[in-house]
């Protein structure tokens, strides 16, 4: 696992440096908010070419308002941007306009609501659960994440012995479908160099997004296949892992020995993808333009993930829910 281990080591080192560089941000946030990173840093697979995807989650007051004032939010975002610059990381995408700011109440309370998509709470909530690492106030981060999981497990008491996390799983699948639709919408009319650049970005993201979403589903499915139910504690444990850690935990599960070969294949394919994606952008653009065979590896990775779901699910009730 050369590329996987190298990226993990780099990510942990840089995340440690970021936490130190964000001491000013910690003072501003106080006990009112946390900051987390999603994307490649959240997955612990960043490289020197990776940019940071930060997000702020503030606690809510009794009036359902953010405990962070608007001025504190601006100062906090400024500290994050300055820390990135001081450490020589890639510039934050979109001139910083994608640095999200949400409240714990909105991330929990808007689950399934009509504004869940338009307010971007849906994507933020799922990324916080599936591929995030705290940079400031880890305790607040963990508490908010646990509150979100509790909301998804609201019916657990009625079905303890055979609980299928349908609500949560449907949202994970919905996140994956949203990624796919967004890509089509943004590239349909692009031509020439712009289309090639978008294809490169899609190549880099498709593997990671499949892994983020379906490693979570695989983990939960394995719990159901082994125990006949999925508890809130199972979900908390799953969310504490990176997507790759989930795969590796499945590989080490003796109850899933029949799926070991498929899991090994997924790990090897992902390691190869990370190695390929580490190339200079110009070289990768040329290879994709020439339509070299490995650019279809994302489809092969998706097929192998499908094989893993079938092997671990074995046709049980949870498995059926994922398909239909």
PDB file of C-alpha atoms in Angstrom:
ATOM      1  CA  UNK A   1       0.000   0.000   0.000  1.00  0.00           C
ATOM      2  CA  UNK A   2       2.708   2.451  -1.017  1.00  0.00           C
ATOM      3  CA  UNK A   3       0.622   5.434  -2.121  1.00  0.00           C
ATOM      4  CA  UNK A   4      -2.029   4.894   0.573  1.00  0.00           C
ATOM      5  CA  UNK A   5       0.576   4.881   3.355  1.00  0.00           C
ATOM      6  CA  UNK A   6       2.541   7.809   1.899  1.00  0.00           C
ATOM      7  CA  UNK A   7      -0.570   9.967   1.597  1.00  0.00           C
ATOM      8  CA  UNK A   8      -1.729   9.067   5.090  1.00  0.00           C
ATOM      9  CA  UNK A   9       1.638   9.983   6.591  1.00  0.00           C
ATOM     10  CA  UNK A  10       1.681  13.311   4.726  1.00  0.00           C
ATOM     11  CA  UNK A  11      -1.918  14.110   5.722  1.00  0.00           C
ATOM     12  CA  UNK A  12      -1.385  13.409   9.421  1.00  0.00           C
ATOM     13  CA  UNK A  13       1.737  15.586   9.459  1.00  0.00           C
ATOM     14  CA  UNK A  14       0.070  18.497   7.671  1.00  0.00           C
ATOM     15  CA  UNK A  15      -3.101  18.242   9.764  1.00  0.00           C
ATOM     16  CA  UNK A  16      -0.936  18.478  12.885  1.00  0.00           C
ATOM     17  CA  UNK A  17       0.737  21.595  11.497  1.00  0.00           C
ATOM     18  CA  UNK A  18      -2.647  23.065  10.638  1.00  0.00           C
ATOM     19  CA  UNK A  19      -3.953  22.561  14.155  1.00  0.00           C
ATOM     20  CA  UNK A  20      -0.950  24.429  15.539  1.00  0.00           C
ATOM     21  CA  UNK A  21      -1.315  27.208  12.956  1.00  0.00           C
ATOM     22  CA  UNK A  22      -4.978  27.632  13.899  1.00  0.00           C
ATOM     23  CA  UNK A  23      -4.342  28.695  17.499  1.00  0.00           C
ATOM     24  CA  UNK A  24      -5.803  32.131  16.705  1.00  0.00           C
ATOM     25  CA  UNK A  25      -8.862  30.495  15.209  1.00  0.00           C
ATOM     26  CA  UNK A  26      -9.249  28.393  18.356  1.00  0.00           C
ATOM     27  CA  UNK A  27      -9.416  31.561  20.457  1.00  0.00           C
ATOM     28  CA  UNK A  28     -12.129  33.005  18.209  1.00  0.00           C
ATOM     29  CA  UNK A  29     -14.163  29.782  18.175  1.00  0.00           C
ATOM     30  CA  UNK A  30     -13.857  29.341  21.936  1.00  0.00           C
ATOM     31  CA  UNK A  31     -16.484  26.826  23.043  1.00  0.00           C
ATOM     32  CA  UNK A  32     -18.922  27.993  20.386  1.00  0.00           C
ATOM     33  CA  UNK A  33     -17.855  26.160  17.219  1.00  0.00           C
ATOM     34  CA  UNK A  34     -15.707  23.487  15.637  1.00  0.00           C
ATOM     35  CA  UNK A  35     -13.840  23.446  12.341  1.00  0.00           C
ATOM     36  CA  UNK A  36     -13.352  20.281  10.316  1.00  0.00           C
ATOM     37  CA  UNK A  37     -11.726  19.298   7.050  1.00  0.00           C
ATOM     38  CA  UNK A  38     -13.387  17.034   4.503  1.00  0.00           C
ATOM     39  CA  UNK A  39     -12.051  16.017   1.093  1.00  0.00           C
ATOM     40  CA  UNK A  40      -8.580  14.533   0.739  1.00  0.00           C
ATOM     41  CA  UNK A  41      -7.393  15.860   4.115  1.00  0.00           C
ATOM     42  CA  UNK A  42     -10.473  14.446   5.821  1.00  0.00           C
ATOM     43  CA  UNK A  43      -9.827  11.077   4.167  1.00  0.00           C
ATOM     44  CA  UNK A  44      -6.133  11.276   5.180  1.00  0.00           C
ATOM     45  CA  UNK A  45      -5.037  10.888   1.571  1.00  0.00           C
ATOM     46  CA  UNK A  46      -3.859  14.413   0.730  1.00  0.00           C
ATOM     47  CA  UNK A  47      -0.768  15.203  -1.339  1.00  0.00           C
ATOM     48  CA  UNK A  48       1.224  18.395  -1.825  1.00  0.00           C
ATOM     49  CA  UNK A  49      -1.215  19.261  -4.627  1.00  0.00           C
ATOM     50  CA  UNK A  50      -4.306  18.993  -2.394  1.00  0.00           C
ATOM     51  CA  UNK A  51      -6.291  21.977  -1.191  1.00  0.00           C
ATOM     52  CA  UNK A  52      -8.061  22.173   2.147  1.00  0.00           C
ATOM     53  CA  UNK A  53     -11.859  21.815   2.346  1.00  0.00           C
ATOM     54  CA  UNK A  54     -12.710  23.455   5.690  1.00  0.00           C
ATOM     55  CA  UNK A  55     -16.121  23.890   7.267  1.00  0.00           C
ATOM     56  CA  UNK A  56     -17.324  25.671  10.407  1.00  0.00           C
ATOM     57  CA  UNK A  57     -20.116  24.270  12.582  1.00  0.00           C
ATOM     58  CA  UNK A  58     -21.335  26.567  15.349  1.00  0.00           C
ATOM     59  CA  UNK A  59     -23.471  25.610  18.305  1.00  0.00           C
ATOM     60  CA  UNK A  60     -26.944  27.137  18.444  1.00  0.00           C
ATOM     61  CA  UNK A  61     -28.366  29.476  21.055  1.00  0.00           C
ATOM     62  CA  UNK A  62     -31.783  29.007  22.665  1.00  0.00           C
ATOM     63  CA  UNK A  63     -33.134  31.318  19.960  1.00  0.00           C
ATOM     64  CA  UNK A  64     -31.883  28.797  17.370  1.00  0.00           C
ATOM     65  CA  UNK A  65     -29.226  31.242  16.196  1.00  0.00           C
ATOM     66  CA  UNK A  66     -25.504  30.646  15.810  1.00  0.00           C
ATOM     67  CA  UNK A  67     -23.490  31.359  18.935  1.00  0.00           C
ATOM     68  CA  UNK A  68     -20.855  32.798  16.610  1.00  0.00           C
ATOM     69  CA  UNK A  69     -21.498  36.387  15.635  1.00  0.00           C
ATOM     70  CA  UNK A  70     -21.116  37.365  11.983  1.00  0.00           C
ATOM     71  CA  UNK A  71     -17.910  39.208  12.823  1.00  0.00           C
ATOM     72  CA  UNK A  72     -16.504  36.154  14.620  1.00  0.00           C
ATOM     73  CA  UNK A  73     -17.374  34.009  11.614  1.00  0.00           C
ATOM     74  CA  UNK A  74     -15.502  36.383   9.289  1.00  0.00           C
ATOM     75  CA  UNK A  75     -12.479  36.446  11.599  1.00  0.00           C
ATOM     76  CA  UNK A  76     -12.525  32.655  11.889  1.00  0.00           C
ATOM     77  CA  UNK A  77     -12.570  32.213   8.123  1.00  0.00           C
ATOM     78  CA  UNK A  78      -9.741  34.731   7.827  1.00  0.00           C
ATOM     79  CA  UNK A  79      -7.628  32.758  10.312  1.00  0.00           C
ATOM     80  CA  UNK A  80      -8.200  29.559   8.327  1.00  0.00           C
ATOM     81  CA  UNK A  81      -7.144  31.229   5.066  1.00  0.00           C
ATOM     82  CA  UNK A  82      -4.054  32.762   6.685  1.00  0.00           C
ATOM     83  CA  UNK A  83      -3.040  29.407   8.199  1.00  0.00           C
ATOM     84  CA  UNK A  84      -3.270  27.766   4.773  1.00  0.00           C
ATOM     85  CA  UNK A  85      -1.082  30.504   3.288  1.00  0.00           C
ATOM     86  CA  UNK A  86       1.507  30.315   6.088  1.00  0.00           C
ATOM     87  CA  UNK A  87       1.881  26.559   5.629  1.00  0.00           C
ATOM     88  CA  UNK A  88       2.251  26.846   1.856  1.00  0.00           C
ATOM     89  CA  UNK A  89      -0.782  24.682   1.116  1.00  0.00           C
ATOM     90  CA  UNK A  90      -2.723  25.008  -2.117  1.00  0.00           C
ATOM     91  CA  UNK A  91      -5.056  27.995  -2.186  1.00  0.00           C
ATOM     92  CA  UNK A  92      -8.541  27.201  -0.911  1.00  0.00           C
ATOM     93  CA  UNK A  93     -10.856  26.532  -3.842  1.00  0.00           C
ATOM     94  CA  UNK A  94     -13.223  29.245  -5.063  1.00  0.00           C
ATOM     95  CA  UNK A  95     -11.487  32.143  -3.288  1.00  0.00           C
ATOM     96  CA  UNK A  96     -12.799  30.801  -0.005  1.00  0.00           C
ATOM     97  CA  UNK A  97     -16.468  31.097  -0.921  1.00  0.00           C
ATOM     98  CA  UNK A  98     -16.940  27.369  -0.278  1.00  0.00           C
ATOM     99  CA  UNK A  99     -15.879  27.596   3.378  1.00  0.00           C
ATOM    100  CA  UNK A 100     -19.187  26.509   4.830  1.00  0.00           C
ATOM    101  CA  UNK A 101     -20.695  27.820   8.046  1.00  0.00           C
ATOM    102  CA  UNK A 102     -23.557  25.893   9.629  1.00  0.00           C
ATOM    103  CA  UNK A 103     -25.101  25.317  13.030  1.00  0.00           C
ATOM    104  CA  UNK A 104     -25.525  22.032  14.842  1.00  0.00           C
ATOM    105  CA  UNK A 105     -29.282  22.640  14.840  1.00  0.00           C
ATOM    106  CA  UNK A 106     -29.449  23.043  11.050  1.00  0.00           C
ATOM    107  CA  UNK A 107     -27.407  19.907  10.360  1.00  0.00           C
ATOM    108  CA  UNK A 108     -29.698  17.828  12.579  1.00  0.00           C
ATOM    109  CA  UNK A 109     -33.022  19.589  12.156  1.00  0.00           C
ATOM    110  CA  UNK A 110     -33.026  19.850   8.371  1.00  0.00           C
ATOM    111  CA  UNK A 111     -32.630  16.124   7.707  1.00  0.00           C
ATOM    112  CA  UNK A 112     -35.225  15.333   5.049  1.00  0.00           C
ATOM    113  CA  UNK A 113     -36.540  18.905   4.923  1.00  0.00           C
ATOM    114  CA  UNK A 114     -37.401  20.738   1.657  1.00  0.00           C
ATOM    115  CA  UNK A 115     -34.414  23.072   2.106  1.00  0.00           C
ATOM    116  CA  UNK A 116     -31.879  20.353   2.914  1.00  0.00           C
ATOM    117  CA  UNK A 117     -30.385  20.530  -0.587  1.00  0.00           C
ATOM    118  CA  UNK A 118     -30.651  24.252  -1.267  1.00  0.00           C
ATOM    119  CA  UNK A 119     -29.092  25.201   2.070  1.00  0.00           C
ATOM    120  CA  UNK A 120     -26.267  22.689   1.462  1.00  0.00           C
ATOM    121  CA  UNK A 121     -26.863  21.088   4.853  1.00  0.00           C
ATOM    122  CA  UNK A 122     -27.377  17.721   3.150  1.00  0.00           C
ATOM    123  CA  UNK A 123     -23.925  17.490   1.562  1.00  0.00           C
ATOM    124  CA  UNK A 124     -22.195  19.019   4.583  1.00  0.00           C
ATOM    125  CA  UNK A 125     -23.923  16.611   6.981  1.00  0.00           C
ATOM    126  CA  UNK A 126     -22.973  13.541   4.965  1.00  0.00           C
ATOM    127  CA  UNK A 127     -19.373  14.639   4.449  1.00  0.00           C
ATOM    128  CA  UNK A 128     -19.077  15.388   8.171  1.00  0.00           C
ATOM    129  CA  UNK A 129     -20.147  11.822   8.890  1.00  0.00           C
ATOM    130  CA  UNK A 130     -18.277  10.002   6.137  1.00  0.00           C
ATOM    131  CA  UNK A 131     -14.943  11.734   5.517  1.00  0.00           C
ATOM    132  CA  UNK A 132     -14.216  14.513   8.013  1.00  0.00           C
ATOM    133  CA  UNK A 133     -11.458  15.199  10.545  1.00  0.00           C
ATOM    134  CA  UNK A 134     -11.656  17.932  13.208  1.00  0.00           C
ATOM    135  CA  UNK A 135      -9.171  20.809  13.169  1.00  0.00           C
ATOM    136  CA  UNK A 136     -10.618  22.826  16.073  1.00  0.00           C
ATOM    137  CA  UNK A 137     -12.705  21.648  19.058  1.00  0.00           C
ATOM    138  CA  UNK A 138     -12.791  17.900  18.510  1.00  0.00           C
ATOM    139  CA  UNK A 139     -15.261  17.432  21.378  1.00  0.00           C
ATOM    140  CA  UNK A 140     -17.846  19.696  19.728  1.00  0.00           C
ATOM    141  CA  UNK A 141     -17.232  17.946  16.413  1.00  0.00           C
ATOM    142  CA  UNK A 142     -17.839  14.506  17.931  1.00  0.00           C
ATOM    143  CA  UNK A 143     -20.938  15.650  19.820  1.00  0.00           C
ATOM    144  CA  UNK A 144     -22.528  17.130  16.697  1.00  0.00           C
ATOM    145  CA  UNK A 145     -21.737  14.007  14.714  1.00  0.00           C
ATOM    146  CA  UNK A 146     -23.292  11.819  17.400  1.00  0.00           C
ATOM    147  CA  UNK A 147     -26.421  14.012  17.434  1.00  0.00           C
ATOM    148  CA  UNK A 148     -26.764  13.566  13.665  1.00  0.00           C
ATOM    149  CA  UNK A 149     -26.436   9.793  13.969  1.00  0.00           C
ATOM    150  CA  UNK A 150     -29.071   9.744  16.730  1.00  0.00           C
ATOM    151  CA  UNK A 151     -31.463  11.524  14.372  1.00  0.00           C
ATOM    152  CA  UNK A 152     -30.932   8.846  11.723  1.00  0.00           C
ATOM    153  CA  UNK A 153     -31.422   6.081  14.326  1.00  0.00           C
ATOM    154  CA  UNK A 154     -34.636   7.599  15.701  1.00  0.00           C
ATOM    155  CA  UNK A 155     -36.622   4.372  15.120  1.00  0.00           C
ATOM    156  CA  UNK A 156     -34.021   2.025  16.593  1.00  0.00           C
ATOM    157  CA  UNK A 157     -35.905   1.340  19.848  1.00  0.00           C
ATOM    158  CA  UNK A 158     -38.802  -0.196  17.907  1.00  0.00           C
ATOM    159  CA  UNK A 159     -36.617  -2.508  15.815  1.00  0.00           C
ATOM    160  CA  UNK A 160     -33.555  -3.140  17.983  1.00  0.00           C
ATOM    161  CA  UNK A 161     -33.105  -6.790  17.079  1.00  0.00           C
ATOM    162  CA  UNK A 162     -33.329  -6.280  13.302  1.00  0.00           C
ATOM    163  CA  UNK A 163     -32.667  -2.598  12.622  1.00  0.00           C
ATOM    164  CA  UNK A 164     -31.782  -1.665   9.037  1.00  0.00           C
ATOM    165  CA  UNK A 165     -30.440   1.916   8.779  1.00  0.00           C
ATOM    166  CA  UNK A 166     -32.597   2.681   5.744  1.00  0.00           C
ATOM    167  CA  UNK A 167     -32.880   6.427   6.374  1.00  0.00           C
ATOM    168  CA  UNK A 168     -29.113   6.884   6.611  1.00  0.00           C
ATOM    169  CA  UNK A 169     -28.275   4.496   3.776  1.00  0.00           C
ATOM    170  CA  UNK A 170     -30.706   6.192   1.410  1.00  0.00           C
ATOM    171  CA  UNK A 171     -29.036   9.531   2.125  1.00  0.00           C
ATOM    172  CA  UNK A 172     -25.584   8.050   1.437  1.00  0.00           C
ATOM    173  CA  UNK A 173     -26.793   6.692  -1.914  1.00  0.00           C
ATOM    174  CA  UNK A 174     -28.445  10.036  -2.607  1.00  0.00           C
ATOM    175  CA  UNK A 175     -25.113  11.789  -1.977  1.00  0.00           C
ATOM    176  CA  UNK A 176     -23.404   9.563  -4.541  1.00  0.00           C
ATOM    177  CA  UNK A 177     -26.166  10.186  -7.094  1.00  0.00           C
ATOM    178  CA  UNK A 178     -25.924  13.937  -6.444  1.00  0.00           C
ATOM    179  CA  UNK A 179     -22.207  13.852  -7.211  1.00  0.00           C
ATOM    180  CA  UNK A 180     -22.944  12.052 -10.495  1.00  0.00           C
ATOM    181  CA  UNK A 181     -25.703  14.460 -11.558  1.00  0.00           C
ATOM    182  CA  UNK A 182     -23.602  17.511 -10.683  1.00  0.00           C
ATOM    183  CA  UNK A 183     -20.752  16.254 -12.844  1.00  0.00           C
ATOM    184  CA  UNK A 184     -23.014  15.760 -15.852  1.00  0.00           C
ATOM    185  CA  UNK A 185     -24.596  19.193 -15.402  1.00  0.00           C
ATOM    186  CA  UNK A 186     -21.231  20.942 -15.188  1.00  0.00           C
ATOM    187  CA  UNK A 187     -19.524  19.205 -18.121  1.00  0.00           C
ATOM    188  CA  UNK A 188     -22.275  18.658 -20.682  1.00  0.00           C
ATOM    189  CA  UNK A 189     -21.568  21.847 -22.642  1.00  0.00           C
ATOM    190  CA  UNK A 190     -17.813  22.039 -22.111  1.00  0.00           C
ATOM    191  CA  UNK A 191     -15.502  21.489 -25.075  1.00  0.00           C
ATOM    192  CA  UNK A 192     -11.782  21.342 -25.745  1.00  0.00           C
ATOM    193  CA  UNK A 193      -9.321  22.109 -22.963  1.00  0.00           C
ATOM    194  CA  UNK A 194     -12.000  22.939 -20.403  1.00  0.00           C
ATOM    195  CA  UNK A 195     -13.626  19.545 -20.905  1.00  0.00           C
ATOM    196  CA  UNK A 196     -10.275  17.751 -20.515  1.00  0.00           C
ATOM    197  CA  UNK A 197      -9.561  19.642 -17.279  1.00  0.00           C
ATOM    198  CA  UNK A 198     -12.981  18.676 -15.967  1.00  0.00           C
ATOM    199  CA  UNK A 199     -12.376  15.043 -16.915  1.00  0.00           C
ATOM    200  CA  UNK A 200      -9.121  15.085 -14.955  1.00  0.00           C
ATOM    201  CA  UNK A 201     -10.925  16.475 -11.919  1.00  0.00           C
ATOM    202  CA  UNK A 202     -13.641  13.845 -12.298  1.00  0.00           C
ATOM    203  CA  UNK A 203     -11.030  11.084 -12.567  1.00  0.00           C
ATOM    204  CA  UNK A 204      -9.468  12.261  -9.313  1.00  0.00           C
ATOM    205  CA  UNK A 205     -12.807  12.541  -7.523  1.00  0.00           C
ATOM    206  CA  UNK A 206     -14.723   9.521  -8.782  1.00  0.00           C
ATOM    207  CA  UNK A 207     -12.659   6.859  -7.024  1.00  0.00           C
ATOM    208  CA  UNK A 208     -12.636   8.804  -3.769  1.00  0.00           C
ATOM    209  CA  UNK A 209     -16.365   9.511  -3.840  1.00  0.00           C
ATOM    210  CA  UNK A 210     -17.210   5.884  -4.549  1.00  0.00           C
ATOM    211  CA  UNK A 211     -14.976   4.883  -1.646  1.00  0.00           C
ATOM    212  CA  UNK A 212     -16.384   7.521   0.714  1.00  0.00           C
ATOM    213  CA  UNK A 213     -19.995   6.499   0.102  1.00  0.00           C
ATOM    214  CA  UNK A 214     -19.777   2.766  -0.419  1.00  0.00           C
ATOM    215  CA  UNK A 215     -17.139   1.930   2.191  1.00  0.00           C
ATOM    216  CA  UNK A 216     -19.692   3.266   4.682  1.00  0.00           C
ATOM    217  CA  UNK A 217     -22.477   1.158   3.207  1.00  0.00           C
ATOM    218  CA  UNK A 218     -20.220  -1.908   3.128  1.00  0.00           C
ATOM    219  CA  UNK A 219     -19.310  -1.439   6.778  1.00  0.00           C
ATOM    220  CA  UNK A 220     -22.932  -1.085   7.903  1.00  0.00           C
ATOM    221  CA  UNK A 221     -23.947  -4.011   5.691  1.00  0.00           C
ATOM    222  CA  UNK A 222     -21.240  -6.159   7.282  1.00  0.00           C
ATOM    223  CA  UNK A 223     -22.602  -5.323  10.746  1.00  0.00           C
ATOM    224  CA  UNK A 224     -26.091  -6.378   9.667  1.00  0.00           C
ATOM    225  CA  UNK A 225     -24.825  -9.564   8.005  1.00  0.00           C
ATOM    226  CA  UNK A 226     -22.927 -10.524  11.156  1.00  0.00           C
ATOM    227  CA  UNK A 227     -25.312  -9.352  13.908  1.00  0.00           C
ATOM    228  CA  UNK A 228     -28.719  -9.119  12.236  1.00  0.00           C
ATOM    229  CA  UNK A 229     -28.998  -5.444  13.239  1.00  0.00           C
ATOM    230  CA  UNK A 230     -27.032  -2.181  13.068  1.00  0.00           C
ATOM    231  CA  UNK A 231     -26.714  -0.135  16.249  1.00  0.00           C
ATOM    232  CA  UNK A 232     -25.980   3.523  16.749  1.00  0.00           C
ATOM    233  CA  UNK A 233     -22.620   2.489  18.231  1.00  0.00           C
ATOM    234  CA  UNK A 234     -21.826   0.699  14.952  1.00  0.00           C
ATOM    235  CA  UNK A 235     -22.498   3.935  13.072  1.00  0.00           C
ATOM    236  CA  UNK A 236     -20.374   6.014  15.458  1.00  0.00           C
ATOM    237  CA  UNK A 237     -17.504   3.558  15.018  1.00  0.00           C
ATOM    238  CA  UNK A 238     -17.899   3.615  11.236  1.00  0.00           C
ATOM    239  CA  UNK A 239     -17.889   7.424  11.110  1.00  0.00           C
ATOM    240  CA  UNK A 240     -14.737   7.587  13.239  1.00  0.00           C
ATOM    241  CA  UNK A 241     -12.844   5.752  10.478  1.00  0.00           C
ATOM    242  CA  UNK A 242     -11.547   7.047   7.184  1.00  0.00           C
ATOM    243  CA  UNK A 243     -13.009   5.353   4.091  1.00  0.00           C
ATOM    244  CA  UNK A 244      -9.823   3.299   3.648  1.00  0.00           C
ATOM    245  CA  UNK A 245      -9.810   2.286   7.317  1.00  0.00           C
ATOM    246  CA  UNK A 246     -13.312   0.897   6.808  1.00  0.00           C
ATOM    247  CA  UNK A 247     -12.110  -1.315   3.974  1.00  0.00           C
ATOM    248  CA  UNK A 248      -9.125  -2.503   5.983  1.00  0.00           C
ATOM    249  CA  UNK A 249     -11.356  -3.315   8.973  1.00  0.00           C
ATOM    250  CA  UNK A 250     -13.543  -5.466   6.714  1.00  0.00           C
ATOM    251  CA  UNK A 251     -10.480  -7.251   5.401  1.00  0.00           C
ATOM    252  CA  UNK A 252      -9.518  -8.146   8.964  1.00  0.00           C
ATOM    253  CA  UNK A 253     -13.006  -9.435   9.885  1.00  0.00           C
ATOM    254  CA  UNK A 254     -12.898 -13.244  10.111  1.00  0.00           C
ATOM    255  CA  UNK A 255     -16.673 -13.426   9.516  1.00  0.00           C
ATOM    256  CA  UNK A 256     -16.103 -11.922   6.052  1.00  0.00           C
ATOM    257  CA  UNK A 257     -13.309 -14.237   4.909  1.00  0.00           C
ATOM    258  CA  UNK A 258     -15.341 -15.099   1.792  1.00  0.00           C
ATOM    259  CA  UNK A 259     -15.058 -11.457   0.676  1.00  0.00           C
ATOM    260  CA  UNK A 260     -11.345 -11.062   1.473  1.00  0.00           C
ATOM    261  CA  UNK A 261     -10.211 -11.339  -2.139  1.00  0.00           C
ATOM    262  CA  UNK A 262     -12.613  -8.630  -3.312  1.00  0.00           C
ATOM    263  CA  UNK A 263     -11.609  -6.280  -0.477  1.00  0.00           C
ATOM    264  CA  UNK A 264      -7.932  -6.863  -1.304  1.00  0.00           C
ATOM    265  CA  UNK A 265      -8.687  -5.989  -4.917  1.00  0.00           C
ATOM    266  CA  UNK A 266     -10.429  -2.743  -3.909  1.00  0.00           C
ATOM    267  CA  UNK A 267      -7.463  -1.706  -1.753  1.00  0.00           C
ATOM    268  CA  UNK A 268      -4.983  -2.473  -4.544  1.00  0.00           C
ATOM    269  CA  UNK A 269      -7.067  -0.600  -7.116  1.00  0.00           C
ATOM    270  CA  UNK A 270      -7.330   2.437  -4.876  1.00  0.00           C
ATOM    271  CA  UNK A 271      -3.605   2.450  -4.183  1.00  0.00           C
ATOM    272  CA  UNK A 272      -2.974   2.357  -7.934  1.00  0.00           C
ATOM    273  CA  UNK A 273      -5.406   5.224  -8.453  1.00  0.00           C
ATOM    274  CA  UNK A 274      -3.627   7.395  -5.852  1.00  0.00           C
ATOM    275  CA  UNK A 275      -0.296   6.672  -7.534  1.00  0.00           C
ATOM    276  CA  UNK A 276      -1.691   7.623 -10.963  1.00  0.00           C
ATOM    277  CA  UNK A 277      -3.408  10.761  -9.647  1.00  0.00           C
ATOM    278  CA  UNK A 278      -0.092  11.953  -8.176  1.00  0.00           C
ATOM    279  CA  UNK A 279       1.264  12.663 -11.648  1.00  0.00           C
ATOM    280  CA  UNK A 280       1.648  16.225 -12.883  1.00  0.00           C
ATOM    281  CA  UNK A 281      -1.666  17.595 -14.118  1.00  0.00           C
ATOM    282  CA  UNK A 282      -0.344  18.268 -17.629  1.00  0.00           C
ATOM    283  CA  UNK A 283       0.748  14.640 -18.032  1.00  0.00           C
ATOM    284  CA  UNK A 284      -2.550  13.327 -16.701  1.00  0.00           C
ATOM    285  CA  UNK A 285      -4.487  15.644 -19.025  1.00  0.00           C
ATOM    286  CA  UNK A 286      -2.567  14.335 -22.016  1.00  0.00           C
ATOM    287  CA  UNK A 287      -3.137  10.708 -21.080  1.00  0.00           C
ATOM    288  CA  UNK A 288      -6.860  11.278 -20.604  1.00  0.00           C
ATOM    289  CA  UNK A 289      -7.014  13.149 -23.909  1.00  0.00           C
ATOM    290  CA  UNK A 290      -5.313  10.173 -25.567  1.00  0.00           C
ATOM    291  CA  UNK A 291      -7.969   7.976 -23.893  1.00  0.00           C
ATOM    292  CA  UNK A 292      -5.441   5.613 -22.346  1.00  0.00           C
ATOM    293  CA  UNK A 293      -6.987   2.509 -20.830  1.00  0.00           C
ATOM    294  CA  UNK A 294      -6.403   3.231 -17.171  1.00  0.00           C
ATOM    295  CA  UNK A 295      -8.773   6.200 -17.318  1.00  0.00           C
ATOM    296  CA  UNK A 296     -11.585   3.609 -17.232  1.00  0.00           C
ATOM    297  CA  UNK A 297     -10.308   2.262 -13.945  1.00  0.00           C
ATOM    298  CA  UNK A 298     -13.051   4.199 -12.172  1.00  0.00           C
ATOM    299  CA  UNK A 299     -15.647   1.945 -13.806  1.00  0.00           C
ATOM    300  CA  UNK A 300     -13.682  -1.162 -12.817  1.00  0.00           C
ATOM    301  CA  UNK A 301     -13.486   0.151  -9.258  1.00  0.00           C
ATOM    302  CA  UNK A 302     -17.250   0.676  -9.224  1.00  0.00           C
ATOM    303  CA  UNK A 303     -17.815  -2.857 -10.510  1.00  0.00           C
ATOM    304  CA  UNK A 304     -15.587  -4.323  -7.809  1.00  0.00           C
ATOM    305  CA  UNK A 305     -17.448  -2.318  -5.162  1.00  0.00           C
ATOM    306  CA  UNK A 306     -20.682  -3.794  -6.526  1.00  0.00           C
ATOM    307  CA  UNK A 307     -19.137  -7.271  -6.213  1.00  0.00           C
ATOM    308  CA  UNK A 308     -18.219  -6.532  -2.589  1.00  0.00           C
ATOM    309  CA  UNK A 309     -21.774  -5.450  -1.766  1.00  0.00           C
ATOM    310  CA  UNK A 310     -23.165  -8.655  -3.265  1.00  0.00           C
ATOM    311  CA  UNK A 311     -20.634 -10.840  -1.469  1.00  0.00           C
ATOM    312  CA  UNK A 312     -21.121  -9.267   1.960  1.00  0.00           C
ATOM    313  CA  UNK A 313     -24.875  -8.684   1.613  1.00  0.00           C
ATOM    314  CA  UNK A 314     -25.695 -12.186   0.442  1.00  0.00           C
ATOM    315  CA  UNK A 315     -29.258 -11.237  -0.435  1.00  0.00           C
ATOM    316  CA  UNK A 316     -30.325 -10.216   3.077  1.00  0.00           C
ATOM    317  CA  UNK A 317     -32.930  -7.531   3.808  1.00  0.00           C
ATOM    318  CA  UNK A 318     -30.387  -4.710   4.061  1.00  0.00           C
ATOM    319  CA  UNK A 319     -28.757  -5.822   0.799  1.00  0.00           C
ATOM    320  CA  UNK A 320     -32.126  -5.725  -0.931  1.00  0.00           C
ATOM    321  CA  UNK A 321     -32.747  -2.196   0.349  1.00  0.00           C
ATOM    322  CA  UNK A 322     -29.499  -0.973  -1.224  1.00  0.00           C
ATOM    323  CA  UNK A 323     -30.523  -2.317  -4.636  1.00  0.00           C
ATOM    324  CA  UNK A 324     -34.232  -1.390  -4.649  1.00  0.00           C
TER     325      UNK A 324
END
